XYZ file of C-alpha atoms in Angstrom:
630
model
C 33.503 -12.686 -35.582
C 32.761 -9.656 -37.709
C 30.701 -6.988 -36.012
C 28.244 -7.178 -38.924
C 27.402 -10.776 -38.023
C 25.598 -9.570 -34.914
C 21.931 -8.840 -35.527
C 20.607 -8.330 -31.971
C 21.496 -6.898 -28.604
C 20.437 -8.721 -25.438
C 19.613 -6.744 -22.301
C 18.990 -7.791 -18.716
C 17.035 -5.515 -16.400
C 16.981 -6.287 -12.672
C 15.672 -4.318 -9.737
C 14.002 -4.915 -6.391
C 12.179 -2.735 -3.901
C 13.484 -1.108 -0.749
C 13.854 -3.904 1.834
C 11.824 -3.567 5.032
C 11.586 -6.171 7.765
C 8.597 -8.448 7.200
C 7.821 -7.155 3.687
C 8.100 -9.548 0.757
C 10.841 -8.682 -1.734
C 10.123 -9.698 -5.303
C 12.793 -9.452 -8.009
C 11.782 -7.574 -11.147
C 13.949 -9.416 -13.691
C 13.418 -8.943 -17.407
C 15.552 -10.115 -20.307
C 14.789 -8.803 -23.788
C 16.335 -8.339 -27.202
C 16.546 -5.461 -29.662
C 17.242 -5.714 -33.355
C 20.436 -3.904 -34.291
C 20.237 -1.030 -36.717
C 23.133 -0.481 -39.160
C 23.916 2.772 -37.417
C 24.263 0.967 -34.070
C 26.728 -1.710 -35.200
C 29.844 0.135 -34.087
C 28.384 1.951 -31.101
C 29.544 0.896 -27.627
C 27.165 -1.373 -25.762
C 25.036 -0.108 -22.914
C 25.726 -1.659 -19.505
C 24.232 -5.094 -18.886
C 23.874 -5.951 -22.566
C 25.686 -7.890 -25.287
C 25.539 -8.425 -29.059
C 24.247 -11.718 -30.419
C 23.263 -13.298 -33.753
C 19.777 -14.386 -32.647
C 17.066 -12.932 -30.412
C 16.994 -14.244 -26.829
C 15.497 -17.741 -26.537
C 12.824 -18.675 -24.030
C 14.401 -18.589 -20.613
C 13.878 -18.841 -16.882
C 15.576 -17.136 -13.961
C 17.537 -18.456 -11.024
C 18.045 -16.274 -7.951
C 20.363 -15.984 -4.973
C 20.123 -13.548 -2.063
C 23.090 -12.411 0.044
C 23.302 -10.489 3.313
C 26.070 -7.958 3.811
C 27.846 -6.626 6.898
C 26.245 -4.177 9.317
C 25.901 -0.800 7.708
C 26.713 2.516 9.345
C 24.793 5.034 7.321
C 26.218 8.390 8.327
C 29.572 9.714 9.557
C 27.922 12.546 11.490
C 27.861 11.469 15.136
C 24.658 13.360 15.860
C 22.663 11.599 13.153
C 19.909 9.276 14.422
C 20.436 6.980 11.423
C 23.766 5.844 12.840
C 21.874 3.676 15.312
C 18.247 3.644 14.156
C 16.825 1.804 11.171
C 13.201 2.682 11.846
C 11.273 3.718 8.721
C 10.337 7.025 10.349
C 14.025 8.000 10.527
C 14.698 7.024 6.923
C 11.801 8.733 5.162
C 12.219 11.656 2.800
C 10.533 13.750 5.479
C 13.190 12.817 8.068
C 16.007 13.268 5.556
C 14.895 16.757 4.606
C 13.181 15.880 1.333
C 15.853 13.681 -0.241
C 17.338 10.247 0.256
C 20.539 11.094 -1.654
C 23.788 10.334 0.197
C 26.859 12.566 0.044
C 30.547 11.707 0.203
C 33.414 13.992 1.081
C 35.959 13.909 -1.783
C 38.508 16.386 -0.437
C 41.746 14.488 0.203
C 42.933 17.296 2.499
C 39.920 16.979 4.818
C 39.719 14.741 7.872
C 36.305 13.663 6.487
C 37.776 12.335 3.240
C 35.614 9.479 1.880
C 33.156 9.842 4.774
C 29.554 9.187 3.813
C 26.628 11.331 4.987
C 22.955 10.482 4.690
C 21.933 14.016 3.704
C 23.233 17.535 3.258
C 22.327 18.667 6.784
C 24.503 15.977 8.356
C 27.345 16.875 5.998
C 27.108 20.573 6.934
C 27.039 19.764 10.651
C 30.014 17.395 10.383
C 31.977 19.892 8.283
C 32.036 22.265 11.257
C 34.319 19.808 13.071
C 36.582 18.756 10.182
C 40.257 19.708 9.985
C 43.012 19.713 7.357
C 45.273 16.646 7.413
C 49.101 16.844 6.978
C 50.486 16.565 3.427
C 52.221 13.248 4.122
C 48.882 11.781 5.221
C 47.280 13.050 1.999
C 50.024 11.333 -0.019
C 49.448 8.098 1.870
C 45.730 8.330 1.162
C 46.331 8.782 -2.540
C 48.446 5.618 -2.633
C 45.748 3.552 -0.937
C 43.831 1.394 -3.426
C 40.200 2.464 -3.686
C 38.847 -1.059 -3.185
C 40.442 -1.573 0.212
C 39.965 1.921 1.543
C 37.310 2.103 4.231
C 35.203 5.150 4.967
C 34.965 6.726 8.366
C 31.594 4.987 8.651
C 33.443 1.663 8.716
C 32.224 0.052 5.481
C 33.696 -0.550 2.086
C 33.064 2.143 -0.503
C 30.886 -0.201 -2.533
C 28.331 -0.302 0.250
C 27.356 3.266 -0.516
C 26.512 2.742 -4.156
C 22.945 2.830 -5.358
C 21.400 -0.006 -7.355
C 22.943 0.948 -10.675
C 26.373 1.638 -9.220
C 26.609 -1.718 -7.500
C 25.500 -3.889 -10.397
C 27.490 -6.322 -12.493
C 26.557 -8.379 -15.526
C 27.889 -11.632 -16.879
C 27.044 -13.716 -19.913
C 28.167 -17.012 -21.359
C 29.423 -17.867 -24.800
C 27.959 -20.600 -26.966
C 29.069 -23.434 -24.664
C 27.098 -24.760 -21.737
C 27.722 -22.780 -18.550
C 30.379 -23.798 -16.089
C 29.385 -21.149 -13.576
C 27.323 -23.408 -11.318
C 27.853 -26.730 -9.583
C 25.685 -29.629 -10.774
C 24.951 -30.915 -7.282
C 23.503 -27.507 -6.372
C 20.994 -27.711 -9.260
C 19.488 -30.880 -7.818
C 19.249 -29.457 -4.316
C 18.023 -26.007 -5.326
C 14.683 -24.937 -3.846
C 12.621 -22.156 -5.377
C 14.770 -21.342 -8.437
C 14.943 -23.236 -11.726
C 18.710 -23.642 -11.966
C 21.664 -23.684 -9.648
C 23.820 -20.705 -8.797
C 26.727 -18.929 -10.398
C 29.917 -20.115 -8.754
C 31.730 -17.160 -10.261
C 29.829 -14.692 -8.118
C 32.061 -13.562 -5.301
C 30.351 -10.580 -3.776
C 32.169 -7.305 -4.255
C 35.344 -9.207 -5.214
C 33.434 -10.755 -8.076
C 35.300 -12.306 -10.998
C 32.991 -13.323 -13.881
C 35.450 -15.882 -15.195
C 36.111 -17.739 -11.959
C 34.567 -21.218 -12.071
C 35.217 -21.975 -8.418
C 31.792 -22.253 -6.747
C 33.091 -20.909 -3.459
C 36.374 -19.270 -4.367
C 36.750 -15.580 -3.708
C 33.271 -15.220 -2.203
C 34.333 -16.922 0.994
C 37.567 -14.975 1.247
C 36.647 -12.180 3.621
C 33.931 -10.383 1.669
C 31.427 -10.565 4.579
C 28.517 -11.378 2.254
C 26.573 -14.494 3.263
C 24.193 -16.412 1.044
C 20.754 -16.471 2.716
C 18.275 -17.779 0.126
C 17.823 -19.215 -3.359
C 14.084 -18.625 -3.512
C 12.641 -16.071 -5.866
C 10.949 -14.187 -3.030
C 12.673 -13.110 0.143
C 11.250 -11.670 3.358
C 13.850 -9.748 5.392
C 13.908 -10.640 9.061
C 15.427 -9.100 12.198
C 18.894 -10.419 11.269
C 18.820 -8.363 8.061
C 17.975 -5.014 9.663
C 20.803 -2.504 9.298
C 22.447 -4.460 6.464
C 22.321 -4.329 2.704
C 21.311 -7.253 0.537
C 22.553 -8.399 -2.838
C 20.396 -10.156 -5.370
C 21.833 -12.276 -8.163
C 19.611 -13.189 -11.116
C 20.759 -15.571 -13.860
C 18.795 -16.277 -17.048
C 19.031 -19.815 -18.448
C 17.801 -21.168 -21.761
C 14.774 -23.413 -21.334
C 15.960 -25.645 -24.195
C 19.650 -26.147 -23.453
C 20.126 -24.997 -19.853
C 22.803 -22.585 -21.093
C 23.534 -19.519 -19.012
C 22.468 -16.565 -21.136
C 23.061 -13.536 -18.924
C 23.299 -12.700 -15.237
C 23.273 -9.614 -13.126
C 23.762 -8.551 -9.516
C 22.152 -5.602 -7.748
C 22.643 -4.275 -4.264
C 19.737 -2.953 -2.211
C 19.498 -0.053 0.159
C 19.908 -0.824 3.850
C 17.171 -3.045 5.311
C 14.823 -1.054 7.543
C 13.146 -2.362 10.674
C 9.397 -2.770 10.691
C 7.464 0.337 11.703
C 6.790 0.744 15.433
C 3.395 -0.337 16.733
C 0.672 2.256 16.098
C 0.079 4.897 18.711
C -2.796 4.108 21.046
C -6.084 5.808 20.178
C -7.728 6.816 23.449
C -11.524 6.674 23.637
C -13.737 9.477 24.906
C -16.691 7.878 26.691
C -20.221 9.153 27.176
C -21.752 9.676 30.575
C -22.661 6.297 32.012
C -26.282 5.198 31.718
C -27.924 2.236 33.399
C -29.485 -0.667 31.560
C -29.228 -1.444 27.914
C -28.459 -4.483 25.880
C -25.378 -5.961 24.216
C -22.400 -3.782 23.325
C -20.047 -3.935 20.379
C -17.162 -1.921 18.950
C -17.236 -0.864 15.310
C -14.486 0.671 13.182
C -14.686 2.253 9.743
C -11.538 2.705 7.652
C -10.701 3.600 4.074
C -7.351 1.818 3.776
C -6.235 3.282 0.391
C -6.129 0.643 -2.333
C -2.774 -0.073 -3.942
C -4.079 0.963 -7.384
C -4.517 4.516 -6.054
C -1.375 4.668 -3.889
C 0.914 6.074 -6.574
C 3.926 8.352 -6.398
C 2.126 10.772 -8.718
C -0.776 11.078 -6.281
C 1.366 11.170 -3.132
C 4.808 12.505 -4.144
C 5.618 13.452 -0.557
C 5.495 9.813 0.585
C 8.411 7.444 0.000
C 7.823 4.900 -2.746
C 8.580 1.992 -0.414
C 6.155 3.356 2.193
C 3.394 3.288 -0.464
C 3.892 -0.415 -1.168
C 1.013 -2.646 -0.120
C 3.255 -5.028 1.861
C 4.541 -2.198 4.041
C 1.164 -0.516 4.453
C -0.805 -3.693 5.116
C 1.432 -4.581 8.059
C 0.709 -1.201 9.634
C -2.996 -1.151 8.761
C -3.584 -4.643 10.132
C -1.834 -3.856 13.405
C -3.770 -0.593 13.699
C -7.116 -2.332 13.169
C -6.412 -5.201 15.553
C -5.013 -2.819 18.167
C -8.435 -1.119 18.281
C -9.987 -4.468 19.366
C -13.101 -4.106 17.172
C -15.963 -6.566 16.793
C -17.331 -5.116 13.544
C -14.958 -3.811 10.856
C -16.084 -1.803 7.807
C -13.301 -1.291 5.256
C -13.309 0.659 2.023
C -10.835 0.546 -0.887
C -9.969 -3.080 -0.323
C -8.449 -4.383 -3.544
C -10.013 -7.591 -4.861
C -6.749 -9.522 -5.228
C -5.546 -8.333 -1.817
C -8.750 -9.511 -0.164
C -8.290 -12.896 -1.795
C -4.571 -13.237 -1.072
C -3.936 -11.293 2.137
C -6.788 -9.553 3.896
C -9.282 -12.373 4.420
C -6.618 -14.813 5.643
C -5.138 -12.283 8.062
C -8.542 -11.340 9.456
C -9.572 -14.991 9.691
C -6.436 -15.774 11.679
C -7.371 -12.907 14.004
C -10.800 -14.425 14.660
C -12.980 -12.653 12.103
C -15.331 -13.762 9.353
C -16.160 -11.453 6.475
C -17.675 -10.661 3.087
C -16.348 -8.618 0.176
C -18.032 -6.745 -2.651
C -15.973 -5.197 -5.414
C -16.984 -2.172 -7.448
C -18.920 -2.827 -10.618
C -16.200 -1.714 -13.013
C -13.639 -3.946 -14.669
C -10.206 -4.365 -13.118
C -7.498 -1.807 -13.853
C -5.176 -3.907 -16.019
C -4.492 -7.229 -14.322
C -7.170 -9.385 -12.745
C -8.104 -8.309 -9.225
C -6.966 -4.712 -9.665
C -10.319 -3.225 -8.654
C -11.287 -2.065 -5.193
C -14.417 -2.548 -3.155
C -15.737 -2.835 0.399
C -15.075 -5.532 2.990
C -17.105 -6.144 6.135
C -15.851 -8.343 8.992
C -17.312 -9.472 12.317
C -15.760 -11.316 15.242
C -16.754 -14.988 15.186
C -16.924 -15.259 18.953
C -19.395 -12.352 19.077
C -21.721 -12.789 16.085
C -23.352 -15.227 13.702
C -24.102 -14.075 10.160
C -27.855 -14.166 9.528
C -28.014 -12.491 6.143
C -25.736 -10.789 3.609
C -26.851 -8.492 0.817
C -25.112 -6.101 -1.573
C -26.182 -3.118 -3.688
C -24.727 -2.071 -7.039
C -25.694 1.533 -7.705
C -25.230 1.028 -11.457
C -27.964 -1.604 -11.359
C -30.207 0.650 -9.257
C -29.782 3.458 -11.812
C -30.766 1.115 -14.652
C -33.809 -0.058 -12.712
C -34.911 3.450 -11.778
C -34.525 4.735 -15.342
C -36.580 1.962 -16.913
C -39.046 0.855 -14.230
C -39.656 4.055 -12.264
C -39.186 6.848 -14.796
C -40.125 4.810 -17.853
C -37.067 5.946 -19.834
C -35.688 4.079 -22.792
C -32.032 3.391 -21.944
C -31.150 3.782 -25.626
C -32.781 7.201 -25.907
C -30.701 10.328 -25.454
C -32.476 11.197 -22.209
C -32.285 7.668 -20.835
C -28.619 7.221 -21.752
C -27.701 10.587 -20.198
C -29.520 9.675 -16.957
C -27.855 6.275 -16.679
C -24.396 7.545 -17.646
C -24.561 10.312 -15.054
C -25.337 7.846 -12.261
C -23.271 4.822 -13.304
C -20.084 5.361 -11.273
C -19.541 1.729 -10.197
C -20.022 2.334 -6.464
C -21.504 -0.329 -4.207
C -22.776 -0.943 -0.678
C -22.862 -3.971 1.627
C -25.521 -4.978 4.163
C -25.283 -7.747 6.735
C -27.539 -8.832 9.567
C -25.566 -10.165 12.531
C -26.903 -12.021 15.534
C -25.230 -11.866 18.914
C -24.085 -15.268 20.097
C -26.089 -16.184 23.163
C -24.432 -15.694 26.503
C -26.015 -18.046 29.045
C -25.466 -15.453 31.770
C -27.791 -13.018 29.986
C -31.573 -13.300 29.724
C -32.697 -14.685 26.372
C -34.560 -11.456 25.603
C -31.168 -9.756 25.104
C -30.206 -12.024 22.175
C -30.437 -9.349 19.512
C -29.625 -8.722 15.886
C -28.095 -5.691 14.211
C -27.885 -4.523 10.613
C -24.533 -3.148 9.435
C -24.205 -1.197 6.176
C -20.846 -0.350 4.596
C -20.438 1.896 1.553
C -18.065 4.075 -0.433
C -19.755 6.869 -2.378
C -18.479 8.479 -5.573
C -15.369 10.589 -5.015
C -15.567 13.339 -7.665
C -16.330 16.694 -6.030
C -18.056 17.887 -9.204
C -20.820 15.270 -8.836
C -22.628 16.152 -5.575
C -25.951 15.231 -7.212
C -24.665 11.697 -7.837
C -23.502 11.283 -4.235
C -26.847 12.535 -2.954
C -28.690 10.145 -5.252
C -26.495 7.239 -4.082
C -27.054 7.816 -0.370
C -30.787 8.410 -0.952
C -31.036 5.094 -2.799
C -29.068 3.324 -0.071
C -31.453 4.648 2.570
C -34.432 3.593 0.459
C -32.986 0.091 0.132
C -32.320 -0.056 3.871
C -35.872 1.003 4.653
C -37.283 -1.764 2.461
C -34.760 -4.267 3.813
C -35.559 -3.598 7.464
C -39.315 -3.066 7.103
C -39.700 -6.307 5.124
C -38.417 -8.146 8.182
C -41.106 -6.542 10.308
C -38.703 -5.714 13.072
C -37.119 -2.849 14.921
C -33.675 -3.779 13.648
C -30.807 -1.604 14.977
C -28.840 -0.073 12.119
C -25.247 1.137 11.749
C -24.100 2.790 8.507
C -20.340 3.158 8.049
C -18.226 4.291 5.161
C -16.386 6.883 3.159
C -19.200 9.158 2.015
C -16.869 11.565 0.184
C -19.038 14.348 1.586
C -18.171 17.033 4.131
C -20.676 18.135 6.837
C -21.876 21.064 4.696
C -23.150 18.831 1.890
C -26.625 17.604 1.023
C -25.489 14.031 1.745
C -24.789 14.941 5.366
C -28.052 16.878 5.645
C -30.067 13.920 4.351
C -28.452 11.500 6.768
C -28.711 13.736 9.814
C -32.018 15.585 9.145
C -34.008 13.061 7.073
C -34.382 15.590 4.231
C -32.550 18.259 2.233
C -33.423 21.944 2.035
C -34.735 22.807 -1.461
C -32.263 25.674 -1.720
C -29.168 23.554 -1.108
C -26.672 24.078 -3.980
C -26.159 20.326 -4.372
C -29.762 20.104 -5.580
C -29.255 22.622 -8.355
C -26.674 20.905 -10.541
C -28.957 20.540 -13.578
C -28.910 24.200 -14.590
C -26.521 23.383 -17.433
C -27.712 21.653 -20.586
C -24.760 19.259 -20.287
C -25.911 17.883 -16.908
C -29.090 15.800 -16.820
C -31.387 16.114 -13.829
C -31.081 12.856 -11.892
C -32.790 14.014 -8.692
C -36.511 14.286 -7.954
C -38.124 17.246 -6.250
C -36.456 18.000 -2.893
C -39.683 17.107 -1.068
C -39.269 13.505 -2.238
C -35.661 13.123 -1.096
C -36.182 11.849 2.421
C -36.094 8.790 4.663
C -37.715 7.613 7.890
C -34.645 6.693 9.954
C -33.668 8.731 12.987
C -29.920 8.695 12.455
C -27.200 10.101 14.634
C -23.478 10.428 14.035
C -21.434 8.603 16.660
C -18.659 11.189 16.685
C -20.983 14.191 16.749
C -22.971 12.631 19.599
C -19.958 11.736 21.767
C -17.556 14.584 20.959
C -20.047 17.331 20.169
C -18.780 17.707 16.610
C -17.513 15.694 13.678
C -13.757 14.958 13.505
C -11.724 17.924 12.304
C -10.474 15.694 9.444
C -10.773 12.090 8.371
C -8.848 12.578 5.101
C -5.537 14.477 5.303
C -3.479 14.946 2.136
C -1.549 17.848 0.645
C -4.412 18.634 -1.733
C -7.372 18.025 0.571
C -8.020 18.131 4.300
C -11.530 17.447 5.510
C -14.102 15.090 7.006
C -15.503 12.458 4.642
C -16.000 9.372 6.851
C -18.747 8.747 9.389
C -20.349 6.142 11.640
C -24.135 6.606 11.650
C -26.541 4.749 13.962
C -30.317 4.417 14.448
C -30.981 6.552 17.498
C -34.209 4.807 18.523
C -32.481 1.518 19.342
C -28.746 2.213 19.555
C -26.623 4.574 21.594
C -22.925 5.345 21.156
C -20.829 4.841 24.269
C -17.464 6.144 23.053
C -15.476 7.511 20.130
C -11.745 7.806 19.459
C -10.765 11.386 18.555
C -8.718 11.877 15.412
C -5.080 12.822 16.199
C -4.239 16.507 15.934
C -2.284 18.012 13.056
C 1.032 17.969 14.913
C 0.677 14.224 15.438
C -0.441 13.509 11.871
C 2.556 15.361 10.426
C 5.182 14.104 12.873
C 6.615 11.680 10.297
C 5.360 13.142 7.035
C 4.060 16.212 5.294
C 0.633 14.601 4.981
C -0.978 11.164 4.773
C -0.005 8.534 3.874
C 3.345 8.502 5.648
C 5.656 5.935 7.190
C 3.428 6.006 10.292
C -0.076 6.456 8.860
C -0.422 4.046 5.961
C -3.670 5.406 4.508
C -4.710 8.902 3.537
C -7.773 8.416 5.787
C -7.961 8.049 9.566
C -9.771 5.106 11.132
C -12.951 5.864 13.083
C -13.698 3.848 16.268
C -16.873 3.790 18.328
C -18.539 1.580 20.954
C -22.285 0.984 20.544
C -25.004 -0.458 22.755
C -28.469 -1.714 21.892
C -31.296 -0.012 23.781
C -35.048 -0.528 23.915
C -34.944 -4.283 23.419
C -33.925 -4.272 19.739
C -35.024 -7.268 17.701
C -35.149 -10.917 18.706
């Protein structure tokens, strides 16, 4: 066929994420076509592409997963990665800032073809290398590359990255003969059968034998034909191969196929380190007790490589982080859980089910804004309680955007379409929300009935921008106003706990309002409206107050707030708190935040392979005093 008869090029892209035990692996397969330009007719084709007369037809993918032999990652005997596949040992932090492997190419060195996981291991091993005799060098040069093993004991191919270890195949105009018909009928999870021509690293694209070379000593075992694969303990320390084949929906013809090899499968992260509790001096009496935790878990939509370049891409994935976060939460044995930055689709698909299985019931409220791209890509707050401890009496949520609209029109009498009204509403409409629940302790027949009490739990996440302290102050003031009305309307002395990420350090007006019931008129956060570009959204300082007597659990137990609750490269400070109504609750304990040496043991900052959020979870035990409400 004349080269000019081709009008299109077909391309097949295939990649998958770093495999970690227990984390779902999803192939990212994409086949597409490009129209050929006259100038491109005689140019060589890019890898994994071919020239065709027509654009690619509608197609579907079939997948196969293979497990390789055990992988020895480094020839340096002192390297921990020779025996450990823990994520902490394989992070960029552990590898000295890079995950690039090195290979000795000197034929005269005793380390010839040896693979090293990083430059430090190579330098250390080089100190022990020696020059081999000339006859040995000649013998090495006559050894075929494909059969030559490295000193680490694996075939050279095992040390290729994704692109190096890929292969592509495509069919002609005839129906494919690369799969066995009986396998199509028995296939589970993929639309077609498998490519019999695939033979692992000894792969021959024109071999129609469905077993053939693959079974002849390649040490790669087929483990799944589903689209998704979850590595298990048997996969740890090995590499995987993924085969993707695109088939025409109309004819069943094999269009293109490709194989990629993964990095070595890592073990799941170790269990979280125990957080010891500091307890208050024992006091007699009191009512029911409960443990509350507050945790900003870092939503996936914010956990980007651009924001956290010091953290490995695979350690930022939600699958990896959720495993760690869930274990950390459950290890704290809480009875009330206040979470921030829970993504809507993750709550629906993962979080609620996992918490339900662990014995919790919960509610979720997403931020007011639209999702970021796909449905469910918006974060919010989630509040859970242990079923065996509490009944839900009431659930209520607050949208600060709606409160701003109501205050502008009903309180201040502003026209939302006027310049002043629009500026007021736009300044305050930041999509933040809050949750309120009233929980009732399940009656214990061994306790007097007068101790069957209720508590109110509030969970919020205030606006994050440091240049909007007036907005944060307005939000927390409105939340406190809503809580006052909520509790007073029930005519009861209802114990109150307020948890969340307040995005405010202890020197801010937000902290002052919570802890002192008012804000000093001279506080800089009250004087934002000096510029013509910033509308005044706050009333006179005398009117910014509340009637609660609130204490901070950590300040009460430890004598000060945590030294940090948010620890990143760009910011280190305290933003998260657990507040309580001092007239009817008392904190019994608090878990100190780990010191800096511990936080940076496996990473430059948070998140890391050990700490899967950029925030640290707060934990406190509470007890009702003074009878509470019945």
